[in-house]
Structure formats: structure tokens, C-alpha cells
């Protein structure tokens, strides 16, 4: 039972769903909309970049990015994201959530525009500047993960906290969808304005000079939603949990939340003083006490996120390659450069619409009813099942008559990723760690996820290459093929089920009850069991 529970925190825990909850979801969620747009829009234009900057006269196929360049273009933003999650996660606990929140957003706006303005006198120059700006774009995106999750968890009431945090993350689905829609509109407009022959008919003429504007416009559009929400981010007050439990400013916490909740709250300075003097509320991240109380939990959140992102980003970033392998996207040489962007965008938009977006909102609707643990285990289980169902009879799915079946199964893997671990790995680390370490621990968990995304984006690029040297992309060594790559991803998802057993259920409890802050009993008592009782 809570010994010194502050009135301001209790008021937040029991508050009915109000307009400020939805305002917080939109403000934080638009950051995630931008994050997803920026991270995944690059996959829509990589083939175009290859055609524009790596054309080879007389080659039977259009130009493609060399292996090292493709790996850099696809993966450099994830390297920046990983660094940003660690740095801004730590900074969010040191300086406060709000102060750091504006920095990340401005970095995203500036670097989105700069990515589209990438310059150089040669292909290497353009790609180098693109990679430079996408690294720093990723750095800003990285900060958005721990800060958005932490802010939403600390604003929410305990009854619907999971749904609110998941709703912020669900904006990622709309960001992926928006990327496809923007690419469709831009490519369709240019395709209509600049008619070009296919590569087979005229290799050089199939890529009109104006095609260079397409990828730049698509990448720069990511600055728009970020810029639109900057003012509102700066208007948000600091969270009461940071102000009270970390900054130890009872008056400011009560004043801020009185305005938000529109009720009078007392500044309980004596309780703040008692809490701050309790040695159980002062251990650090690298202490034995943290390892004893939260070490297993941190291991669970980091490994689950790492495994999930290997599978999720492999599948998402290289949809175009998988669809080409099964023949759903026509061979590149049968299209001109602009039309290829349109076809790729259409395929990815359809997947987002049918599988990705609905999965997120199933999580929002059910996470506070059936719990985080069940959703995560269920998601990993069905991702494993569908990966194996695609991989084992892989030849069957490559036949023309069965491509729709492949598309349905592939969409279901995305559905259960998002109605599953892709959402819960974001939610849980924002709930189960103490306020003074919450942003840091979420950043560590998210950074391990991005390490998985880096493994997925670099590894799948090579692994999915055909075992037949004649069928590999230009410059690539032979790989294990799409079939074996999907089997590997299925095994990774299975291990995700096992490591979920280390992650506690946090449904229906206050943050202080979960972390042991302000509790009479030892902290371990608040974790009744790792696996929730049905």
C-alpha cells in the first residue's frame, strides 16, 4: 500500500479520460507519425536512387545501389536513432522531459529538409550527404522514443494508461501509410507530366532528369508534420512525476497539474522530502540494488525489442525485394524509373492499410483489457506461425495464382507484429522503471531494438539474395534466399516468446506501485508474478 502517495500523482492516476489526454496523444503521436514516415520512406526511393546515380550503359537491368551504399542508405538512420535513444533518454531524466522534447523535434525538421537537399558533384557526394543528414535525422527520431513514451505514461491514468501509450505508438502506422500515399501522389504526378519509355525500350530515356526531384520531395515532406506540432510541444507543462519525484519541486508539480486537471491540488512539500530521504528511492542505474530489483525486467525489455525489430524491420524495409521475388512487382526493366516508384509505393500502401494500421489499433482497444503480456506472447506466436507458413511452402507462394494468398499471409505477420510486440515493447519500459530512470531505461530498451533493426536492415539485404549467382542483384554475393531468410525470422520470433517470460504485467497498476516508489512493503511485493493469472 502506498505510504506517501502524493495527491497530485493520485489525481493523475484516478482522473477520468479528459481532453488533455487526447491532446497529449496527438502532440506526442505526431512525433511518431514523423518518425515512421522518415524511417520507412527511404525504402520507397532506394530503387530510384540506384537508377539515377548508378546507371550502367549497356546493362540488362536498371542501375541499383551497390551493396555497401544500399546498406548505408537503409541503415544509417537506425545508427543515429540508436545513439539518439541512449543520449536523449539519459538527458530526459537529467534535464526533464519537456526541455529535451523540443530539441528532438527541431532536429527532425531541419534534417528532413536537409536530406531532400542532399548535394554533390557525383553519386558518391549526393549519397554521402544524404547519409550524413539521415544519421542526424535518426538521432532526433531516437530521442522521440523514450520521451514520448515517458511523457504519455506519466500523464495517463492507471486504468487506460496502456491504451494511451499504445495510441501514441499507433501513429507510427499512419506515418508508414502517409509515406506510401505521398510517394503515390508525387510519382503519379511526375509519371503523368513526364512520359518515359521502359528500360527495355530505352535504358537512358527511362529515367528522366526530373525524377531526381521525386525522392527529394518525398523525404522533405517529413518536416511538415513535425513543424506543425512544435508550438504545442513547447506549451505542454513538465510531467508531475518528473517535477515531484525527480526535480523535488512540489509547488510546481501541483501548479502545473492544477491547470491540466482543472482542480485545486495541494503542494505536499513534506511528503516530497520524506520520499527523497528514503534510500530505496536513490539507487542508480549501475547499482546492485537496480540489478536486484529491475535487472531481469531490463533484460526482458531489451532482448524482446531487439528480436522483434530484427524481424519487423527486415520485413518492412525490404517489402519491395520480397514482392519482386514472388513476382508481385514486375521486373524493373519492364518499367520506367518513375512508374517503379509508383508500383512499389502502391504495394507498401496496401500492406500498411490492410495489416499494419489495423494491428496498432487492436492493441489500443485491448491492451488494458487483456494485458501487455498476453498481447506480446500472442503476437510473437502468430508472427512465428505466419513466417513459417510463408517460408516452408515458399515455392507454392511464388506461383502466379497464389500471390494473393502470399500477400494475405504477409499482411497478417504485420498485423500481429503491431497487435503484439511492436506495440508492447514500446509501452512496458515506460511503466516498470522508477521515474528518475524511466526515460533512460526506455532509451536503453529502444536502442537495443534499433540494434535489431540495424541487424535486420544490413543482414536481410545480403541474406535474402538468391543462392543462384545469376539471380543476385548487381554487386551482391549469393545469400541464403528469401525462403531461408523467412525461416530465420520465424526462429527469431520464437525466441521472442521465450524472453517475454521475463517481462512483468503492468496492467491496472499505478506507476509508483509498479516501481516500488512510495510503498510500505518491499518493492518485490508489487510484482505478484511474471506471468499474469487469467
Coordinates of C-alpha atoms in Angstrom, one line a residue:
X1 CA 0.0 0.0 0.0
X2 CA 1.3 3.5 -0.8
X3 CA 2.7 5.2 2.2
X4 CA 3.5 8.7 0.8
X5 CA 1.5 8.8 -2.4
X6 CA 1.4 12.4 -3.5
X7 CA -2.1 13.9 -4.0
X8 CA -1.0 15.2 -7.4
X9 CA 0.1 11.8 -8.6
X10 CA -3.0 10.1 -7.2
X11 CA -5.2 12.7 -9.0
X12 CA -3.5 11.7 -12.3
X13 CA -4.0 8.0 -11.6
X14 CA -7.7 8.3 -11.0
X15 CA -8.5 11.1 -13.4
X16 CA -11.3 10.4 -15.9
X17 CA -10.3 10.5 -19.5
X18 CA -10.3 14.2 -20.4
X19 CA -9.4 16.4 -23.4
X20 CA -5.8 16.9 -22.2
X21 CA -5.3 13.1 -22.6
X22 CA -6.2 13.3 -26.3
X23 CA -4.1 16.5 -26.7
X24 CA -1.1 14.7 -25.3
X25 CA -1.7 11.7 -27.6
X26 CA -1.9 14.0 -30.6
X27 CA 1.2 16.0 -29.7
X28 CA 3.3 13.0 -28.8
X29 CA 1.8 10.9 -31.6
X30 CA 2.6 13.4 -34.4
X31 CA 6.3 12.9 -33.4
X32 CA 5.8 9.2 -34.0
X33 CA 4.0 9.8 -37.2
X34 CA 7.0 11.8 -38.4
X35 CA 9.4 9.1 -37.1
X36 CA 7.8 6.3 -39.1
X37 CA 7.4 8.5 -42.2
X38 CA 11.1 9.4 -42.1
X39 CA 12.5 5.9 -41.3
X40 CA 10.4 4.0 -43.8
X41 CA 10.1 6.4 -46.7
X42 CA 13.7 5.7 -47.7
X43 CA 12.6 2.2 -48.8
X44 CA 10.3 3.7 -51.3
X45 CA 13.1 5.6 -53.2
X46 CA 16.2 3.3 -52.9
X47 CA 15.5 1.7 -56.3
X48 CA 15.1 5.2 -57.8
X49 CA 18.4 6.3 -56.3
X50 CA 20.0 3.3 -58.0
X51 CA 18.5 4.2 -61.4
X52 CA 19.6 7.8 -61.2
X53 CA 23.1 7.6 -59.7
X54 CA 24.3 4.1 -60.6
X55 CA 23.2 3.6 -64.2
X56 CA 25.5 1.4 -66.2
X57 CA 25.4 1.7 -70.0
X58 CA 24.5 -1.5 -71.7
X59 CA 23.4 -3.3 -68.6
X60 CA 20.4 -5.6 -69.0
X61 CA 18.8 -4.3 -65.8
X62 CA 18.5 -0.7 -64.4
X63 CA 21.1 0.6 -62.1
X64 CA 20.9 -0.4 -58.4
X65 CA 22.7 0.8 -55.3
X66 CA 25.9 -1.2 -54.7
X67 CA 25.7 -3.4 -51.5
X68 CA 27.7 -1.1 -49.3
X69 CA 25.7 2.0 -50.4
X70 CA 22.4 0.3 -50.1
X71 CA 23.3 -0.8 -46.5
X72 CA 24.4 2.7 -45.6
X73 CA 21.3 4.4 -47.1
X74 CA 18.9 1.9 -45.4
X75 CA 20.8 1.6 -42.1
X76 CA 22.4 4.9 -41.3
X77 CA 19.2 6.4 -39.8
X78 CA 19.0 3.5 -37.5
X79 CA 22.5 4.1 -36.3
X80 CA 21.5 7.7 -35.5
X81 CA 18.3 6.5 -33.9
X82 CA 20.2 4.1 -31.6
X83 CA 22.6 6.9 -30.5
X84 CA 19.7 9.3 -30.0
X85 CA 17.7 6.9 -27.9
X86 CA 20.6 6.5 -25.5
X87 CA 21.6 10.1 -25.4
X88 CA 18.2 11.8 -25.2
X89 CA 16.8 9.0 -22.9
X90 CA 19.6 9.9 -20.4
X91 CA 19.1 13.6 -20.9
X92 CA 15.3 13.3 -20.4
X93 CA 16.0 12.1 -16.8
X94 CA 18.6 14.8 -16.2
X95 CA 17.0 17.9 -17.6
X96 CA 13.4 17.0 -17.8
X97 CA 11.1 15.6 -20.4
X98 CA 9.8 18.9 -21.8
X99 CA 13.2 20.7 -22.2
X100 CA 14.6 17.9 -24.3
X101 CA 11.3 17.3 -26.3
X102 CA 11.7 20.4 -28.4
X103 CA 15.3 19.7 -29.3
X104 CA 14.5 16.4 -30.9
X105 CA 11.6 17.8 -32.9
X106 CA 13.7 20.7 -34.4
X107 CA 16.5 18.3 -35.3
X108 CA 13.9 16.2 -37.2
X109 CA 12.5 19.2 -39.1
X110 CA 15.9 20.5 -40.1
X111 CA 17.4 17.1 -41.1
X112 CA 14.2 16.1 -43.1
X113 CA 14.6 19.2 -45.2
X114 CA 18.4 18.8 -45.5
X115 CA 18.0 15.1 -46.6
X116 CA 16.0 16.2 -49.6
X117 CA 18.6 18.9 -50.4
X118 CA 21.5 16.5 -50.4
X119 CA 24.1 17.8 -52.8
X120 CA 27.3 16.8 -54.6
X121 CA 29.0 16.7 -58.0
X122 CA 29.0 12.9 -58.1
X123 CA 26.9 10.0 -57.0
X124 CA 29.2 9.5 -54.0
X125 CA 28.8 13.1 -53.0
X126 CA 25.0 13.0 -53.1
X127 CA 24.8 9.7 -51.2
X128 CA 27.4 10.8 -48.6
X129 CA 25.5 14.0 -47.8
X130 CA 22.2 12.0 -47.8
X131 CA 23.6 9.5 -45.3
X132 CA 25.1 12.4 -43.1
X133 CA 21.7 14.1 -42.8
X134 CA 19.8 10.9 -42.3
X135 CA 22.1 10.0 -39.4
X136 CA 21.2 13.2 -37.6
X137 CA 17.6 12.8 -38.6
X138 CA 17.7 9.4 -36.9
X139 CA 19.4 11.0 -33.9
X140 CA 16.4 13.3 -33.4
X141 CA 14.0 10.4 -34.0
X142 CA 15.8 8.4 -31.4
X143 CA 15.1 11.0 -28.7
X144 CA 11.4 10.9 -29.5
X145 CA 11.0 7.2 -28.4
X146 CA 11.8 7.5 -24.7
X147 CA 10.5 11.0 -24.3
X148 CA 7.1 10.4 -26.0
X149 CA 6.5 7.1 -24.1
X150 CA 7.6 8.6 -20.8
X151 CA 5.5 11.7 -21.1
X152 CA 2.4 9.8 -22.1
X153 CA 2.8 7.2 -19.3
X154 CA 3.3 10.0 -16.7
X155 CA 0.3 12.0 -17.9
X156 CA -2.1 9.0 -18.2
X157 CA -4.4 7.5 -15.6
X158 CA -3.7 3.9 -14.5
X159 CA -6.9 2.5 -15.9
X160 CA -6.3 3.4 -19.6
X161 CA -2.5 4.1 -19.5
X162 CA -1.7 1.3 -21.8
X163 CA -4.1 2.4 -24.4
X164 CA -2.8 6.0 -24.3
X165 CA 0.8 5.0 -24.7
X166 CA -0.1 2.5 -27.5
X167 CA -2.2 5.2 -29.2
X168 CA 1.0 7.4 -29.4
X169 CA 2.9 4.5 -30.9
X170 CA 0.0 3.7 -33.3
X171 CA 0.6 6.9 -35.1
X172 CA 3.6 5.1 -36.5
X173 CA 1.2 3.1 -38.6
X174 CA -0.3 6.3 -40.1
X175 CA 3.2 7.6 -40.7
X176 CA 4.1 4.5 -42.8
X177 CA 0.8 4.8 -44.6
X178 CA 1.4 8.5 -45.3
X179 CA 4.8 7.7 -46.7
X180 CA 3.2 5.4 -49.3
X181 CA 0.4 7.9 -50.1
X182 CA 2.8 10.8 -50.6
X183 CA 5.0 8.6 -52.8
X184 CA 1.9 7.6 -54.8
X185 CA 0.8 11.2 -55.4
X186 CA 4.3 12.5 -56.2
X187 CA 5.2 9.6 -58.6
X188 CA 1.8 9.6 -60.3
X189 CA 2.0 13.4 -60.9
X190 CA 5.5 13.1 -62.4
X191 CA 4.6 10.0 -64.4
X192 CA 1.7 11.9 -65.9
X193 CA 3.8 15.0 -66.6
X194 CA 7.0 13.3 -67.9
X195 CA 6.1 10.3 -70.1
X196 CA 9.1 7.9 -70.4
X197 CA 9.7 4.6 -72.1
X198 CA 10.5 1.4 -70.2
X199 CA 14.1 0.4 -69.5
X200 CA 13.9 -2.3 -72.1
X201 CA 12.9 0.1 -74.8
X202 CA 15.3 3.0 -73.9
X203 CA 17.6 2.4 -70.9
X204 CA 18.8 6.0 -70.7
X205 CA 15.5 7.6 -71.5
X206 CA 13.6 5.5 -68.9
X207 CA 15.0 7.8 -66.2
X208 CA 14.0 11.4 -67.0
X209 CA 16.1 14.1 -65.3
X210 CA 13.1 15.3 -63.4
X211 CA 13.0 12.0 -61.5
X212 CA 15.7 13.4 -59.2
X213 CA 13.1 15.7 -57.7
X214 CA 10.8 12.8 -56.7
X215 CA 12.9 11.3 -53.9
X216 CA 13.8 14.7 -52.6
X217 CA 10.2 15.8 -52.3
X218 CA 9.2 12.5 -50.6
X219 CA 12.0 12.8 -48.0
X220 CA 11.4 16.6 -47.3
X221 CA 7.7 16.1 -46.7
X222 CA 8.6 14.5 -43.3
X223 CA 9.4 18.0 -42.0
X224 CA 5.8 19.1 -42.3
X225 CA 4.0 17.2 -39.5
X226 CA 7.0 17.7 -37.2
X227 CA 7.0 21.5 -37.7
X228 CA 3.2 21.7 -37.2
X229 CA 3.4 20.3 -33.6
X230 CA 6.5 22.2 -32.3
X231 CA 4.5 25.0 -30.8
X232 CA 2.2 22.6 -28.9
X233 CA 5.1 20.6 -27.5
X234 CA 6.6 23.7 -26.1
X235 CA 3.2 24.6 -24.4
X236 CA 3.0 21.3 -22.6
X237 CA 3.9 21.5 -18.9
X238 CA 6.6 19.2 -17.5
X239 CA 5.1 15.9 -16.2
X240 CA 4.2 16.0 -12.5
X241 CA 6.1 12.8 -11.8
X242 CA 9.4 14.3 -13.0
X243 CA 8.8 17.6 -11.3
X244 CA 7.8 16.0 -8.0
X245 CA 9.8 12.8 -7.8
X246 CA 13.0 13.8 -9.7
X247 CA 13.2 17.6 -9.5
X248 CA 11.6 17.6 -6.0
X249 CA 9.5 20.7 -6.7
X250 CA 6.1 20.0 -5.1
X251 CA 4.8 23.5 -5.7
X252 CA 5.5 23.4 -9.4
X253 CA 4.0 19.9 -9.8
X254 CA 0.8 20.9 -8.0
X255 CA 0.6 24.2 -10.0
X256 CA 1.1 22.5 -13.4
X257 CA -1.4 19.7 -12.8
X258 CA -4.0 22.0 -11.3
X259 CA -4.1 23.8 -14.6
X260 CA -4.1 20.5 -16.6
X261 CA -6.8 18.7 -14.4
X262 CA -8.7 21.9 -13.6
X263 CA -8.8 21.1 -9.9
X264 CA -7.1 22.5 -6.9
X265 CA -4.1 20.5 -5.7
X266 CA -2.0 20.9 -2.6
X267 CA 1.7 21.2 -2.7
X268 CA 2.9 18.5 -0.4
X269 CA 6.4 19.5 0.3
X270 CA 6.8 17.4 3.4
X271 CA 5.9 14.2 1.5
X272 CA 8.5 15.1 -1.2
X273 CA 11.1 15.5 1.5
X274 CA 10.2 12.1 3.0
X275 CA 10.4 10.4 -0.4
X276 CA 13.7 11.9 -1.3
X277 CA 15.3 10.8 2.0
X278 CA 14.2 7.2 1.5
X279 CA 17.4 5.3 0.4
X280 CA 15.2 2.9 -1.7
X281 CA 14.5 5.9 -3.9
X282 CA 18.0 6.9 -4.6
X283 CA 19.8 3.9 -6.2
X284 CA 21.4 4.4 -9.6
X285 CA 21.2 2.5 -12.9
X286 CA 24.5 0.7 -12.3
X287 CA 23.9 -0.2 -8.7
X288 CA 23.4 -3.7 -7.2
X289 CA 20.0 -2.5 -6.0
X290 CA 18.9 -1.7 -9.5
X291 CA 20.1 -5.1 -10.8
X292 CA 18.3 -6.8 -7.9
X293 CA 15.0 -5.0 -8.5
X294 CA 14.9 -4.4 -12.2
X295 CA 17.8 -6.2 -13.8
X296 CA 15.7 -9.1 -15.1
X297 CA 13.0 -6.7 -16.3
X298 CA 15.5 -4.6 -18.3
X299 CA 16.9 -7.8 -19.8
X300 CA 13.4 -8.8 -20.9
X301 CA 12.5 -5.4 -22.4
X302 CA 15.8 -5.1 -24.3
X303 CA 16.0 -8.6 -25.7
X304 CA 12.4 -8.7 -26.7
X305 CA 12.7 -5.4 -28.5
X306 CA 16.0 -6.5 -30.2
X307 CA 14.4 -9.7 -31.5
X308 CA 11.2 -8.0 -32.6
X309 CA 13.0 -5.3 -34.6
X310 CA 15.2 -7.8 -36.5
X311 CA 12.0 -9.4 -37.9
X312 CA 9.9 -6.3 -38.2
X313 CA 12.4 -4.0 -40.0
X314 CA 13.7 -6.8 -42.2
X315 CA 10.2 -7.4 -43.4
X316 CA 9.2 -3.7 -43.7
X317 CA 12.3 -2.2 -45.3
X318 CA 12.6 -4.9 -47.9
X319 CA 9.0 -5.5 -48.9
X320 CA 9.9 -4.4 -52.4
X321 CA 12.5 -7.1 -52.7
X322 CA 10.2 -9.8 -51.3
X323 CA 7.4 -8.7 -53.7
X324 CA 9.8 -8.7 -56.6
X325 CA 11.0 -12.2 -55.7
X326 CA 7.4 -13.6 -55.8
X327 CA 6.7 -11.6 -59.0
X328 CA 4.1 -9.3 -57.4
X329 CA 6.1 -6.3 -58.6
X330 CA 7.0 -6.6 -62.3
X331 CA 10.7 -6.8 -63.3
X332 CA 12.5 -3.5 -63.1
X333 CA 13.4 -3.5 -66.7
X334 CA 9.7 -3.5 -67.8
X335 CA 9.1 -0.1 -66.1
X336 CA 10.5 3.4 -66.3
X337 CA 12.0 4.9 -63.1
X338 CA 9.0 7.0 -62.1
X339 CA 6.5 4.2 -62.6
X340 CA 8.6 1.8 -60.5
X341 CA 8.3 4.2 -57.5
X342 CA 4.5 4.2 -58.0
X343 CA 4.3 0.4 -58.1
X344 CA 6.5 0.0 -55.0
X345 CA 4.5 2.7 -53.1
X346 CA 1.2 1.1 -54.1
X347 CA 2.3 -2.3 -52.8
X348 CA 3.6 -0.9 -49.5
X349 CA 0.5 1.3 -49.0
X350 CA -1.7 -1.7 -49.4
X351 CA 0.2 -3.7 -46.8
X352 CA 0.1 -0.8 -44.4
X353 CA -3.7 -0.3 -44.9
X354 CA -4.6 -4.0 -44.6
X355 CA -2.2 -5.2 -41.9
X356 CA 0.0 -2.5 -40.3
X357 CA -2.5 0.2 -39.3
X358 CA -5.3 -2.1 -38.0
X359 CA -2.9 -4.1 -35.8
X360 CA -1.9 -1.0 -33.9
X361 CA -5.5 -0.1 -33.1
X362 CA -6.4 -3.6 -32.0
X363 CA -3.7 -3.1 -29.4
X364 CA -5.0 0.3 -28.3
X365 CA -8.5 -1.2 -27.9
X366 CA -7.5 -4.3 -25.9
X367 CA -4.2 -3.7 -24.1
X368 CA -5.9 -2.6 -20.9
X369 CA -8.4 -5.5 -21.0
X370 CA -6.2 -8.5 -21.8
X371 CA -2.9 -7.1 -20.7
X372 CA 0.6 -6.4 -22.2
X373 CA 2.0 -9.9 -21.5
X374 CA -0.8 -11.8 -23.4
X375 CA -0.7 -9.5 -26.4
X376 CA 3.1 -9.8 -26.7
X377 CA 3.2 -13.6 -26.4
X378 CA 0.3 -13.9 -28.8
X379 CA 1.9 -11.5 -31.3
X380 CA 5.3 -13.3 -31.3
X381 CA 3.5 -16.7 -31.6
X382 CA 1.5 -15.7 -34.7
X383 CA 4.4 -14.0 -36.3
X384 CA 6.3 -17.2 -35.9
X385 CA 3.4 -19.2 -37.4
X386 CA 3.0 -17.0 -40.4
X387 CA 6.7 -16.7 -41.1
X388 CA 7.0 -20.5 -41.2
X389 CA 3.7 -20.7 -43.2
X390 CA 5.3 -18.4 -45.8
X391 CA 8.8 -20.0 -45.8
X392 CA 8.2 -23.7 -45.8
X393 CA 5.9 -23.9 -48.9
X394 CA 7.7 -20.8 -50.4
X395 CA 7.7 -22.2 -54.0
X396 CA 3.9 -22.5 -53.8
X397 CA 3.6 -18.8 -53.0
X398 CA 5.7 -17.7 -55.9
X399 CA 3.3 -19.2 -58.4
X400 CA 1.1 -16.5 -60.1
X401 CA -2.2 -18.0 -58.9
X402 CA -1.1 -17.9 -55.2
X403 CA 0.3 -14.4 -55.0
X404 CA -2.8 -13.0 -53.3
X405 CA -2.5 -15.7 -50.7
X406 CA 1.1 -14.7 -50.0
X407 CA 0.0 -11.1 -49.7
X408 CA -2.7 -12.0 -47.2
X409 CA -0.3 -14.1 -45.1
X410 CA 2.4 -11.4 -45.3
X411 CA -0.1 -8.8 -44.2
X412 CA -1.0 -11.0 -41.2
X413 CA 2.6 -11.0 -40.0
X414 CA 2.4 -7.2 -39.9
X415 CA -1.0 -7.3 -38.2
X416 CA 0.3 -9.5 -35.4
X417 CA 3.5 -7.6 -35.1
X418 CA 1.5 -4.5 -34.3
X419 CA -1.2 -6.2 -32.4
X420 CA 1.6 -7.7 -30.5
X421 CA 5.3 -7.0 -29.6
X422 CA 5.8 -3.9 -31.8
X423 CA 3.4 -2.0 -29.6
X424 CA 4.0 -3.7 -26.2
X425 CA 7.8 -3.4 -26.3
X426 CA 7.2 0.4 -26.5
X427 CA 4.6 0.5 -23.8
X428 CA 6.1 -1.6 -21.0
X429 CA 9.5 0.1 -20.5
X430 CA 7.6 3.4 -19.9
X431 CA 5.8 1.8 -17.0
X432 CA 8.0 -0.5 -14.9
X433 CA 11.1 1.6 -14.1
X434 CA 11.4 4.4 -11.4
X435 CA 10.7 8.0 -12.5
X436 CA 14.3 9.1 -12.2
X437 CA 15.5 6.3 -14.5
X438 CA 12.4 5.8 -16.6
X439 CA 13.5 7.7 -19.7
X440 CA 17.0 6.3 -19.6
X441 CA 15.7 2.7 -19.3
X442 CA 13.2 3.2 -22.1
X443 CA 16.0 4.6 -24.2
X444 CA 18.2 1.6 -23.5
X445 CA 15.4 -0.8 -24.4
X446 CA 14.6 1.2 -27.6
X447 CA 18.3 1.3 -28.5
X448 CA 18.5 -2.5 -28.3
X449 CA 15.5 -2.5 -30.6
X450 CA 17.3 -0.3 -33.1
X451 CA 20.4 -2.6 -32.8
X452 CA 18.0 -5.3 -34.0
X453 CA 16.8 -3.0 -36.8
X454 CA 20.4 -2.5 -37.9
X455 CA 21.0 -6.3 -37.9
X456 CA 17.8 -6.7 -39.9
X457 CA 18.4 -3.9 -42.4
X458 CA 22.0 -4.9 -43.1
X459 CA 21.7 -8.6 -42.7
X460 CA 18.5 -9.2 -44.7
X461 CA 19.9 -7.2 -47.5
X462 CA 22.6 -9.8 -48.0
X463 CA 20.8 -12.9 -46.7
X464 CA 17.8 -12.6 -49.0
X465 CA 19.9 -12.7 -52.1
X466 CA 19.4 -15.7 -54.3
X467 CA 21.5 -18.8 -53.9
X468 CA 22.0 -18.7 -57.7
X469 CA 24.8 -16.3 -58.6
X470 CA 22.9 -15.4 -61.9
X471 CA 19.9 -14.1 -59.9
X472 CA 21.6 -11.9 -57.3
X473 CA 21.5 -8.1 -57.6
X474 CA 24.5 -6.4 -59.1
X475 CA 27.5 -6.4 -56.8
X476 CA 26.0 -8.8 -54.2
X477 CA 27.4 -12.2 -53.2
X478 CA 25.0 -15.1 -53.1
X479 CA 22.8 -15.3 -50.0
X480 CA 20.5 -17.9 -48.4
X481 CA 17.5 -16.8 -50.4
X482 CA 14.1 -15.3 -49.3
X483 CA 12.8 -18.7 -48.2
X484 CA 15.6 -19.4 -45.7
X485 CA 15.6 -15.8 -44.6
X486 CA 12.0 -16.1 -43.7
X487 CA 12.7 -19.3 -41.7
X488 CA 15.5 -17.4 -39.8
X489 CA 13.0 -14.6 -39.0
X490 CA 10.5 -17.3 -37.7
X491 CA 13.1 -18.7 -35.3
X492 CA 13.9 -15.2 -34.1
X493 CA 10.2 -14.6 -33.3
X494 CA 10.0 -17.9 -31.4
X495 CA 12.8 -16.7 -29.1
X496 CA 10.8 -13.6 -28.6
X497 CA 8.1 -15.7 -26.9
X498 CA 10.6 -17.2 -24.5
X499 CA 12.1 -13.8 -23.5
X500 CA 8.7 -12.3 -22.9
X501 CA 8.5 -14.5 -19.8
X502 CA 11.0 -12.1 -18.2
X503 CA 8.7 -9.1 -18.7
X504 CA 6.2 -8.4 -15.9
X505 CA 2.5 -7.5 -16.4
X506 CA 1.8 -3.8 -15.7
X507 CA -1.9 -3.6 -16.4
X508 CA -4.1 -1.6 -14.0
X509 CA -1.4 -0.6 -11.5
X510 CA -0.1 2.9 -10.8
X511 CA 3.5 3.7 -11.8
X512 CA 4.6 4.1 -8.2
X513 CA 3.1 0.7 -7.3
X514 CA 4.9 -0.9 -10.2
X515 CA 8.3 0.7 -9.4
X516 CA 8.1 0.5 -5.6
X517 CA 8.4 4.2 -5.1
X518 CA 6.3 5.4 -2.1
X519 CA 5.5 1.8 -1.0
X520 CA 5.3 0.5 2.5
X521 CA 6.2 -3.0 1.5
X522 CA 9.4 -4.0 -0.3
X523 CA 9.3 -3.4 -4.0
X524 CA 9.2 -7.1 -4.9
X525 CA 5.7 -7.4 -3.5
X526 CA 4.3 -5.3 -6.3
X527 CA 5.3 -7.9 -8.8
X528 CA 2.9 -10.7 -8.0
X529 CA 4.2 -12.9 -10.7
X530 CA 5.8 -12.6 -14.1
X531 CA 3.0 -14.4 -15.9
X532 CA -0.4 -12.9 -15.1
X533 CA -3.1 -15.2 -13.8
X534 CA -6.1 -15.5 -16.2

